[in-house]
Coordinates of C-alpha atoms and ligand atoms in Angstrom, one line a residue:
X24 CA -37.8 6.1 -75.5
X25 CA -34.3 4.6 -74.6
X26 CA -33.3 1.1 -76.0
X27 CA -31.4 -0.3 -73.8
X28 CA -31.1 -4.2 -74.9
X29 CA -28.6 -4.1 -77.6
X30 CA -27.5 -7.6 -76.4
X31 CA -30.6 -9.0 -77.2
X32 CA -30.6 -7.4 -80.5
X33 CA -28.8 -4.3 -82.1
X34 CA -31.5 -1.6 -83.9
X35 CA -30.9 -1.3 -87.4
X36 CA -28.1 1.2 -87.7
X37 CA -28.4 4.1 -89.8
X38 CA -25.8 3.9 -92.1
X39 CA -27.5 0.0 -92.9
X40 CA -31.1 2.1 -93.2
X41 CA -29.6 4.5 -95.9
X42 CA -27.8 1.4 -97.8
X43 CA -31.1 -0.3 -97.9
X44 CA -33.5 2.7 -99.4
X45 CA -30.8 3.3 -101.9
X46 CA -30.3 -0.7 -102.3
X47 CA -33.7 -1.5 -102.6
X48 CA -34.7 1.4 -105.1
X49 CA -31.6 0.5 -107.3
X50 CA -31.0 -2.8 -107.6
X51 CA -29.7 -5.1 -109.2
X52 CA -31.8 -8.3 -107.9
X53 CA -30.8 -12.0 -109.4
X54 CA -29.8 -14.9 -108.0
X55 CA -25.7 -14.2 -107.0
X56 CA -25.3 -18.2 -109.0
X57 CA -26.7 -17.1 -112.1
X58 CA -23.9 -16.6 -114.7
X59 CA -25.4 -14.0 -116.6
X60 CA -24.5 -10.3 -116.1
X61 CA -26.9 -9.5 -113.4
X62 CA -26.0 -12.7 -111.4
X63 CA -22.5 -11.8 -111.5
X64 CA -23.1 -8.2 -110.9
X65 CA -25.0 -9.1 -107.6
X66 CA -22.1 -11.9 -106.8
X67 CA -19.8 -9.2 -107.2
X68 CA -21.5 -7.0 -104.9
X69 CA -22.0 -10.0 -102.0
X70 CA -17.9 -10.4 -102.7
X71 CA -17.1 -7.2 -101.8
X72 CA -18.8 -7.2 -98.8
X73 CA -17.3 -10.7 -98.2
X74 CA -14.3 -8.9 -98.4
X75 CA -15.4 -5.9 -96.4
X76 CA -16.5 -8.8 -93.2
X77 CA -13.1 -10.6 -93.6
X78 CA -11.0 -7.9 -93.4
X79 CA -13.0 -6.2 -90.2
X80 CA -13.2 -9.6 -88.5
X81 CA -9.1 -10.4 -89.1
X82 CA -10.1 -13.1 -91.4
X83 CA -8.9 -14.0 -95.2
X84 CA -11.5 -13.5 -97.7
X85 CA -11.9 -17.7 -98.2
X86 CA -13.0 -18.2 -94.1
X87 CA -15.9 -16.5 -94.0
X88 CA -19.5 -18.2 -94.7
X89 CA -22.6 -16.7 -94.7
X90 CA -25.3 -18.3 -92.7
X91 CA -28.0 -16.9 -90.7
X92 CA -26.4 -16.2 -87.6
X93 CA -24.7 -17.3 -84.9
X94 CA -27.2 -20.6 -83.9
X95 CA -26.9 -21.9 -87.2
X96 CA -22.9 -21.5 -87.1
X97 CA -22.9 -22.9 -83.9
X98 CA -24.3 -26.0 -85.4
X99 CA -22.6 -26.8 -88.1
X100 CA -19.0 -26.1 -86.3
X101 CA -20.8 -29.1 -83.9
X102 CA -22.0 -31.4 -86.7
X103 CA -18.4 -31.0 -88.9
X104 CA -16.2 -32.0 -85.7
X105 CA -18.7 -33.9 -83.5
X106 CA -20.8 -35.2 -86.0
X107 CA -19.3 -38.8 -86.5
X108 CA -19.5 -40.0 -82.9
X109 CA -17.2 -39.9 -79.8
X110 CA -14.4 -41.9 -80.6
X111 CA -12.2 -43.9 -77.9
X112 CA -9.6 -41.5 -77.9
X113 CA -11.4 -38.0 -78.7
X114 CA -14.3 -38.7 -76.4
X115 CA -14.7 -34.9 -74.9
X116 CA -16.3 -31.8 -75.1
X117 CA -14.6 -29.0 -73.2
X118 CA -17.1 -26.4 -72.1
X119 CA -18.2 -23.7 -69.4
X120 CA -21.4 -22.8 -67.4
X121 CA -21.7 -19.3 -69.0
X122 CA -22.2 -20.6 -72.7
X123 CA -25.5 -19.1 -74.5
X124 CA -28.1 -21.9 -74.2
X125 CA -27.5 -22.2 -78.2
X126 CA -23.8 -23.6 -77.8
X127 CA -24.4 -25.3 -74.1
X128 CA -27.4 -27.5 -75.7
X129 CA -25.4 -28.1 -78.8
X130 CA -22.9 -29.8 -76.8
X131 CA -25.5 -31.5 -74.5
X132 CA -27.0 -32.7 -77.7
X133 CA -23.9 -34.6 -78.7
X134 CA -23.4 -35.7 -75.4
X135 CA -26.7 -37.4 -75.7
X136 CA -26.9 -38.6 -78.8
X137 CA -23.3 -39.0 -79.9
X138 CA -21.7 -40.5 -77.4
X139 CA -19.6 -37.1 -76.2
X140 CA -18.7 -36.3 -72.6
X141 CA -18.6 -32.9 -71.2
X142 CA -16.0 -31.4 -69.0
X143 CA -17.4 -27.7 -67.6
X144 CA -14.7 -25.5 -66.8
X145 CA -15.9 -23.6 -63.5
X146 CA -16.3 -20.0 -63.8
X147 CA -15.4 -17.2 -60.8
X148 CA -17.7 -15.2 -59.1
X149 CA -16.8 -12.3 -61.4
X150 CA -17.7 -14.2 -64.1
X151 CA -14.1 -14.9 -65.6
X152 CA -14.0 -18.8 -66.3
X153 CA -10.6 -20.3 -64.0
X154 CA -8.4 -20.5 -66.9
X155 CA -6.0 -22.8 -64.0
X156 CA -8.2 -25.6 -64.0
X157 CA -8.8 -25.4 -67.9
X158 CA -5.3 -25.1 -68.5
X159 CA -5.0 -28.2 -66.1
X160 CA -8.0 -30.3 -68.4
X161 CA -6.0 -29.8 -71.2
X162 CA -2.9 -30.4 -70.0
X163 CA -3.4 -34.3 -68.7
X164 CA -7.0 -34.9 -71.5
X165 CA -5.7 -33.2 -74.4
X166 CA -5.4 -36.6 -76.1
X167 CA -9.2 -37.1 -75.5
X168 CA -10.4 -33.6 -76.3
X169 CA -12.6 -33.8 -79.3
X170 CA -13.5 -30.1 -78.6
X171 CA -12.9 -26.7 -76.9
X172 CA -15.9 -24.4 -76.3
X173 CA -15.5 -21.8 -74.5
X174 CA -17.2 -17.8 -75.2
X175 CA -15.4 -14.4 -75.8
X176 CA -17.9 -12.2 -74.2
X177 CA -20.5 -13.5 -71.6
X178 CA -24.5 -12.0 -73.1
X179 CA -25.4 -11.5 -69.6
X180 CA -22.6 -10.1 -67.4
X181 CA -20.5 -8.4 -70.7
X182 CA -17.6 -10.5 -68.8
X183 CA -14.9 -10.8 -71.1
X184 CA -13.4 -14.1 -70.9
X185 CA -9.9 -15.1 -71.4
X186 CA -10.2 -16.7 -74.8
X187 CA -7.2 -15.3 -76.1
X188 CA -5.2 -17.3 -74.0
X189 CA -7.9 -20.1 -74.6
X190 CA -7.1 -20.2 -78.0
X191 CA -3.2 -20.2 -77.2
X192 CA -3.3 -23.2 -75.1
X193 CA -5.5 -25.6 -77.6
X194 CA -3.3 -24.4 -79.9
X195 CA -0.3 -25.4 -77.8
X196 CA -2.0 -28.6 -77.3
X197 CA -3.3 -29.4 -80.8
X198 CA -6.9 -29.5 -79.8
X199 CA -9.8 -27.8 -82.0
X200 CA -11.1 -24.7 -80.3
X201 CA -14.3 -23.0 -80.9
X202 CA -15.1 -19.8 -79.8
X203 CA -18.8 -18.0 -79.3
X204 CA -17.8 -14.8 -80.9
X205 CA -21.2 -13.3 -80.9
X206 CA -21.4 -10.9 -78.2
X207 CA -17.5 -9.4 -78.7
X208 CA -18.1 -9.0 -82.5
X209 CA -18.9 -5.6 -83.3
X210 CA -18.5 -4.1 -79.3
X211 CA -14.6 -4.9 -79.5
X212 CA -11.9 -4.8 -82.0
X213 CA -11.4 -8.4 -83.0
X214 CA -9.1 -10.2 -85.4
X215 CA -9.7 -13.8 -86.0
X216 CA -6.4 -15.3 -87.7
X217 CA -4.1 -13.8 -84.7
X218 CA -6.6 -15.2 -82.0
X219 CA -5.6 -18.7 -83.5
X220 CA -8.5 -20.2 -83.0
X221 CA -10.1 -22.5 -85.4
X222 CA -13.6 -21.8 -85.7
X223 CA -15.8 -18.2 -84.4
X224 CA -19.6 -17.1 -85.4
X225 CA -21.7 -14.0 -85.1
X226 CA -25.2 -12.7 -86.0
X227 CA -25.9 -9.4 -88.4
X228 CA -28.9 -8.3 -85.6
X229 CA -26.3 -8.0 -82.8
X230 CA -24.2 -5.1 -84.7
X231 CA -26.5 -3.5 -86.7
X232 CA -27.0 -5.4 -89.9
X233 CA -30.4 -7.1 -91.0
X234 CA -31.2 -10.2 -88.7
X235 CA -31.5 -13.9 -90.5
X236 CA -27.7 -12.9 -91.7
X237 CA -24.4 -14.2 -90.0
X238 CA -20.9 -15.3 -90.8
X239 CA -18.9 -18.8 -89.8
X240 CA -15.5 -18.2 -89.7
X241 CA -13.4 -20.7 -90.3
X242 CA -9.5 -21.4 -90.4
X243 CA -9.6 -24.1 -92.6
X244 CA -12.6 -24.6 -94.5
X245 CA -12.1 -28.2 -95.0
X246 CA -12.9 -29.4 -92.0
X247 CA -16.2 -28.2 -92.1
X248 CA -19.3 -30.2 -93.2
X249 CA -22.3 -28.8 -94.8
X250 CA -25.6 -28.3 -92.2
X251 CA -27.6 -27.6 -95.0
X252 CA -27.1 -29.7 -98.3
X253 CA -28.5 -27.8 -101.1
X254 CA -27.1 -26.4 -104.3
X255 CA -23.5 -26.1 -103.6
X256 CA -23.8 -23.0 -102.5
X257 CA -21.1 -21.1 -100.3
X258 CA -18.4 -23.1 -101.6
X259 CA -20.6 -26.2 -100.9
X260 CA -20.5 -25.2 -97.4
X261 CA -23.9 -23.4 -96.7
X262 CA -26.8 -24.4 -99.5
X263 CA -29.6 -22.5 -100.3
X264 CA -29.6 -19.0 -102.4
X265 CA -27.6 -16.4 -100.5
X266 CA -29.0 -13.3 -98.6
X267 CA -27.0 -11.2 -100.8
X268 CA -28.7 -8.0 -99.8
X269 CA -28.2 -9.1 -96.2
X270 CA -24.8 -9.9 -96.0
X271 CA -24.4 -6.4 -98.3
X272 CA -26.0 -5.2 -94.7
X273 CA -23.3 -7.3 -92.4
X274 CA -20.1 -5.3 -94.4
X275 CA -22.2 -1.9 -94.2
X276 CA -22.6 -2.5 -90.5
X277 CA -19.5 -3.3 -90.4
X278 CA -17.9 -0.2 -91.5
X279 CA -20.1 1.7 -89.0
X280 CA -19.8 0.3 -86.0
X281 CA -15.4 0.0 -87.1
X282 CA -16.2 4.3 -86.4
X283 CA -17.5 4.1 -82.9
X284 CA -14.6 1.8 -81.1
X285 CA -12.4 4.8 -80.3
X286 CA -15.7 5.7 -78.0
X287 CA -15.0 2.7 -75.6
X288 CA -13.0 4.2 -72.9
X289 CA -15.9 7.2 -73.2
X290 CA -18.7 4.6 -72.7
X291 CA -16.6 2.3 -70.0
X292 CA -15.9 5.6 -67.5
X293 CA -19.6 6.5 -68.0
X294 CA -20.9 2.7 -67.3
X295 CA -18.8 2.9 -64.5
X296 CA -20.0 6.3 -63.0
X297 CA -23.6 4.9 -63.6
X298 CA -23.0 2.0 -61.4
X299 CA -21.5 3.8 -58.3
X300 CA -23.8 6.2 -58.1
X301 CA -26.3 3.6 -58.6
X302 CA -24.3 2.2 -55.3
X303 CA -24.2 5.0 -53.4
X304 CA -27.8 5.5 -53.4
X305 CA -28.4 1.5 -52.9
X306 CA -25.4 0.0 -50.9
X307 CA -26.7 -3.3 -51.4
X308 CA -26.9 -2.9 -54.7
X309 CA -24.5 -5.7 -56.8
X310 CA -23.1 -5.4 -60.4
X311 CA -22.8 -8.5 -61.4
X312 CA -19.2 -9.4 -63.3
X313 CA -17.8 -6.4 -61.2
X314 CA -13.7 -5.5 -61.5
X315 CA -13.6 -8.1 -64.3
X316 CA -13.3 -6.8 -67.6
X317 CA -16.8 -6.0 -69.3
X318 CA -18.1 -5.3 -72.4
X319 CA -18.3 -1.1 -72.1
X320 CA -21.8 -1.3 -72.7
X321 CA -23.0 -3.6 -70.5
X322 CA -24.7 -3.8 -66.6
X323 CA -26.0 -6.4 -64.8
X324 CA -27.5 -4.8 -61.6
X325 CA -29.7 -6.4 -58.8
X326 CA -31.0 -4.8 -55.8
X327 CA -31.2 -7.9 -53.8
X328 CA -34.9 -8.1 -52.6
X329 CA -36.4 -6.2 -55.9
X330 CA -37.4 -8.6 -58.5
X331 CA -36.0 -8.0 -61.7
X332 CA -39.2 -8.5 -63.7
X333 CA -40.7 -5.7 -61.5
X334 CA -37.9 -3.4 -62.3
X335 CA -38.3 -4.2 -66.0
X336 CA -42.1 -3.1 -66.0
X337 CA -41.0 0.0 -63.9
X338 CA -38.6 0.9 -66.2
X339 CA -41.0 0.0 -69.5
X340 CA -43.6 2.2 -68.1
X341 CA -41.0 5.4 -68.4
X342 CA -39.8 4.6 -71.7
X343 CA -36.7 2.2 -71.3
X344 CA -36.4 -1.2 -72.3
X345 CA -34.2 -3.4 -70.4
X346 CA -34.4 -7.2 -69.9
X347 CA -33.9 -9.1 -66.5
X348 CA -32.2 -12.3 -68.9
X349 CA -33.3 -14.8 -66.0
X350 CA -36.6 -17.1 -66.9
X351 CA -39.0 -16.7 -64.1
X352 CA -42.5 -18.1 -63.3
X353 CA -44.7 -16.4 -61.1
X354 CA -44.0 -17.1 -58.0
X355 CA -40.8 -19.1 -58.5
X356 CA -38.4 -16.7 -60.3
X357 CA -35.5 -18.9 -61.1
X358 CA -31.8 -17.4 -61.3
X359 CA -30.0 -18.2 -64.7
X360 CA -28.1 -20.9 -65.2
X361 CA -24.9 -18.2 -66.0
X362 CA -25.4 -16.6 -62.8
X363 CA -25.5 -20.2 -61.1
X364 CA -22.3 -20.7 -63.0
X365 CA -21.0 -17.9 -61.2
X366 CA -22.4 -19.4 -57.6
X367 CA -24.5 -16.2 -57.0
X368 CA -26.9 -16.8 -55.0
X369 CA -31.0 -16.3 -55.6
X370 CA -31.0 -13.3 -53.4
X371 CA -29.0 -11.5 -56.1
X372 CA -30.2 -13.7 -59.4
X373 CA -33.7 -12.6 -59.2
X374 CA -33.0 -9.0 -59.0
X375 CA -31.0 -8.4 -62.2
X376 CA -31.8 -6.4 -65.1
X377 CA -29.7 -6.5 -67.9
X378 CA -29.0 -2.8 -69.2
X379 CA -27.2 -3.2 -72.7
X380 CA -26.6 -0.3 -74.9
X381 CA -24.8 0.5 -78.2
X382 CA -21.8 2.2 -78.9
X383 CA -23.3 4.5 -80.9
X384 CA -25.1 5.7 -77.8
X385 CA -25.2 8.9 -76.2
X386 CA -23.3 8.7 -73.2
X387 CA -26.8 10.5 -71.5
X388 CA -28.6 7.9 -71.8
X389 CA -26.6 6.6 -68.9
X390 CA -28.3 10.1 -66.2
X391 CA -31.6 9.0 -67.9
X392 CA -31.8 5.3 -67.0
X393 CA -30.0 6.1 -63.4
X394 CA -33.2 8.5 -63.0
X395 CA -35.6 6.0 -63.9
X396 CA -34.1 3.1 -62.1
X397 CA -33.9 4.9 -58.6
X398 CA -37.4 5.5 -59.1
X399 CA -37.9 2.3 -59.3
X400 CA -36.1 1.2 -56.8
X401 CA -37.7 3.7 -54.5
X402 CA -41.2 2.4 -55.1
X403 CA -40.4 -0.7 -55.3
X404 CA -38.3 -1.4 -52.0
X405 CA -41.1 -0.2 -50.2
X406 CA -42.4 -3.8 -50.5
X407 CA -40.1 -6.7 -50.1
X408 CA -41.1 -8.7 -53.5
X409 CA -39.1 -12.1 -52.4
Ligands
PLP20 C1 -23.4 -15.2 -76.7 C2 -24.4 -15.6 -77.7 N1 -24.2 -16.7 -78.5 C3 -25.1 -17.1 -79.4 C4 -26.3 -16.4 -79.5 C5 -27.3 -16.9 -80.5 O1 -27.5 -15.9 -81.5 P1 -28.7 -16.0 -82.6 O2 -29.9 -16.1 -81.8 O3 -28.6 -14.7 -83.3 O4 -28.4 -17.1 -83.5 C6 -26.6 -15.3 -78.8 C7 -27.9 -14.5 -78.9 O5 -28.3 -13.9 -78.0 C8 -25.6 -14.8 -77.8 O6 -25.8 -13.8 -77.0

């Protein structure tokens, strides 16, 4: 069996597997609050790995929150700065085409309900957002931007977009700046305070850790209002009793996944061989996102006039478990809205499959899936499916 949809959701790595048995077995359990010993010993323990997360992430110990991922970050970053209603003069949301549906329906949301507008920065066919024209929206609406959203890495293509400079230029301009951190967390070395920007979010299932666990990261804590009420908790940022033993998972995972970075450049040359011989054998085959800079794990590949879907049973059938990442009905498969964003056309959109592995992965697994998906192909080109 080959896995091969770690940007859906990362397996439980191993060193988070061996924490747990030994976690479990050992204790201590209480409520992290509680100011007897055993509350303090297990607040201790969530602290550590507090510290653990902020120092992989580039953060200070005080800007990271625990939530339950990145939807939930997401949401609160929107209700803190958004929350009170478009004003006359901060009116805007700044966004793109390419955001995960959890960030792009946030801002719809307040641009429904709350009075917000949204400006959508248009993205390239290689799936890099044209960092001219957002340097232009800021430049002449920066008075009127209420916020910047804008991704680091795309959960489709692996595109890396530029947020670096993103971050630089709301800086510049004094205009908040949000960036979805979720899908560059944990595939790429990434440090928070030098990036500038003000607010980033992740989720524990996408590296490793135990899913239902995330962090909020945020420069200043102030400016952020609670989502969820409760006790206090979190600094009064996040109520509810903590997931100690899952954010204990976040720092483990952490600390493992901090081992496999030097294997990028490994897993990038071997991406890239899979795809040209892929190419060779299908000259009409297209990797989406192409010569732009990728996550080194990730493919999007169509074989214009294969459906995707198809190739995803295919490949299921021999053991490999990809996703195709575009909704389709039966007979109306329907291209994503990232890959609209990117003005590909249906031809191409209803052929991908998203191939997404770890970095922990063998580089083999690569000759295994190219096996399986030129048998697939084979078979399946023999009838024209759209
Ligand atoms: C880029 C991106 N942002 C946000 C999310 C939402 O993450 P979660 O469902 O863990 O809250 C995802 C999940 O796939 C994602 O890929």
């Amino acid at each position: 069996m080959i896995y091969a949809d770690y940007n859906g959701s990362a397996p439980v790595c191993n060193d988070v597997k061996e924490y747990l048995k030994q976690r479990l077995d050992e204790g201590p359990y209480a409520n992290p609050n509680a100011i007897h010993f055993m509350g303090q010993k297990v607040l201790m323990g969530m602290d550590n790995a507090r510290s653990v997360c902020a120092k992989f992430l580039g953060a200070k110990f005080s800007q990271v929150i625990f939530n339950s991922g990145a939807t939930e970050g997401c949401s609160q970053i929107h209700h803190s700065v958004l929350g009170c209603g478009a004003k006359d003069e901060k009116n805007l949301i700044v966004t793109t085409g390419i955001e995960h549906s959890a960030i792009r329906k946030t801002a719809e949301w307040y641009a429904e309900n709350r009075g917000y507008e949204i400006i959508t920065i248009p993205t390239n066919p290689n799936g890099i957002i044209d960092l001219t024209e957002f340097e232009k929206v800021i430049k002449d609406k920066h008075q009127n931007i209420a916020l910047v959203s804008i991704m680091a890495a795309n959960n489709e293509t692996g595109v890396i977009e530029p947020f670096k400079e993103v971050s630089k230029l709301c800086q510049e301009y004094g205009v908040t700046n949000f960036c979805d951190t979720t899908q560059y967390i944990g595939k790429m070395p990434f440090n928070f305070n030098e990036t500038g920007m003000d607010y980033a979010i992740m989720s524990g299932h996408k590296i490793g850790a135990l899913t239902g666990t995330g962090i909020l990261l945020a420069k200043d804590k102030t400016t952020l209002k609670p989502l969820i009420i409760g006790g206090g908790q979190e600094k009064g940022l996040r109520g509810g009793t903590q997931n100690y033993i899952g954010n204990e998972t976040l720092a483990v995972a952490m600390d493992s996944v901090s081992k496999f970075f030097d294997r990028i450049p490994e897993l990038t040359k071997k991406r890239e061989e899979f795809e040209q011989k892929v190419k060779e054998k299908y000259p009409s085959a297209v990797i989406l996102g192409e010569g732009a800079p990728r996550l080194a794990t990730s493919t999007y590949i169509a074989l214009p006039g294969v459906h995707g879907q198809a190739v995803q049973i295919e490949l299921e059938s021999m053991g490999i478990f990809v996703t195709t990442s575009s909704a389709c009905s039966d007979n109306e498969p329907v291209t994503s809205k990232v890959l609209k964003a990117m003005g590909v056309t249906d031809d191409v959109g209803r052929g991908v499959v998203r191939i997404s592995v770890g970095l922990c992965s063998p580089v083999e697994v690569y000759d295994k899936i190219y096996e399986a998906l030129i048998k697939a192909y084979d078979k399946l080109s023999q009838i024209k499916s759209y």
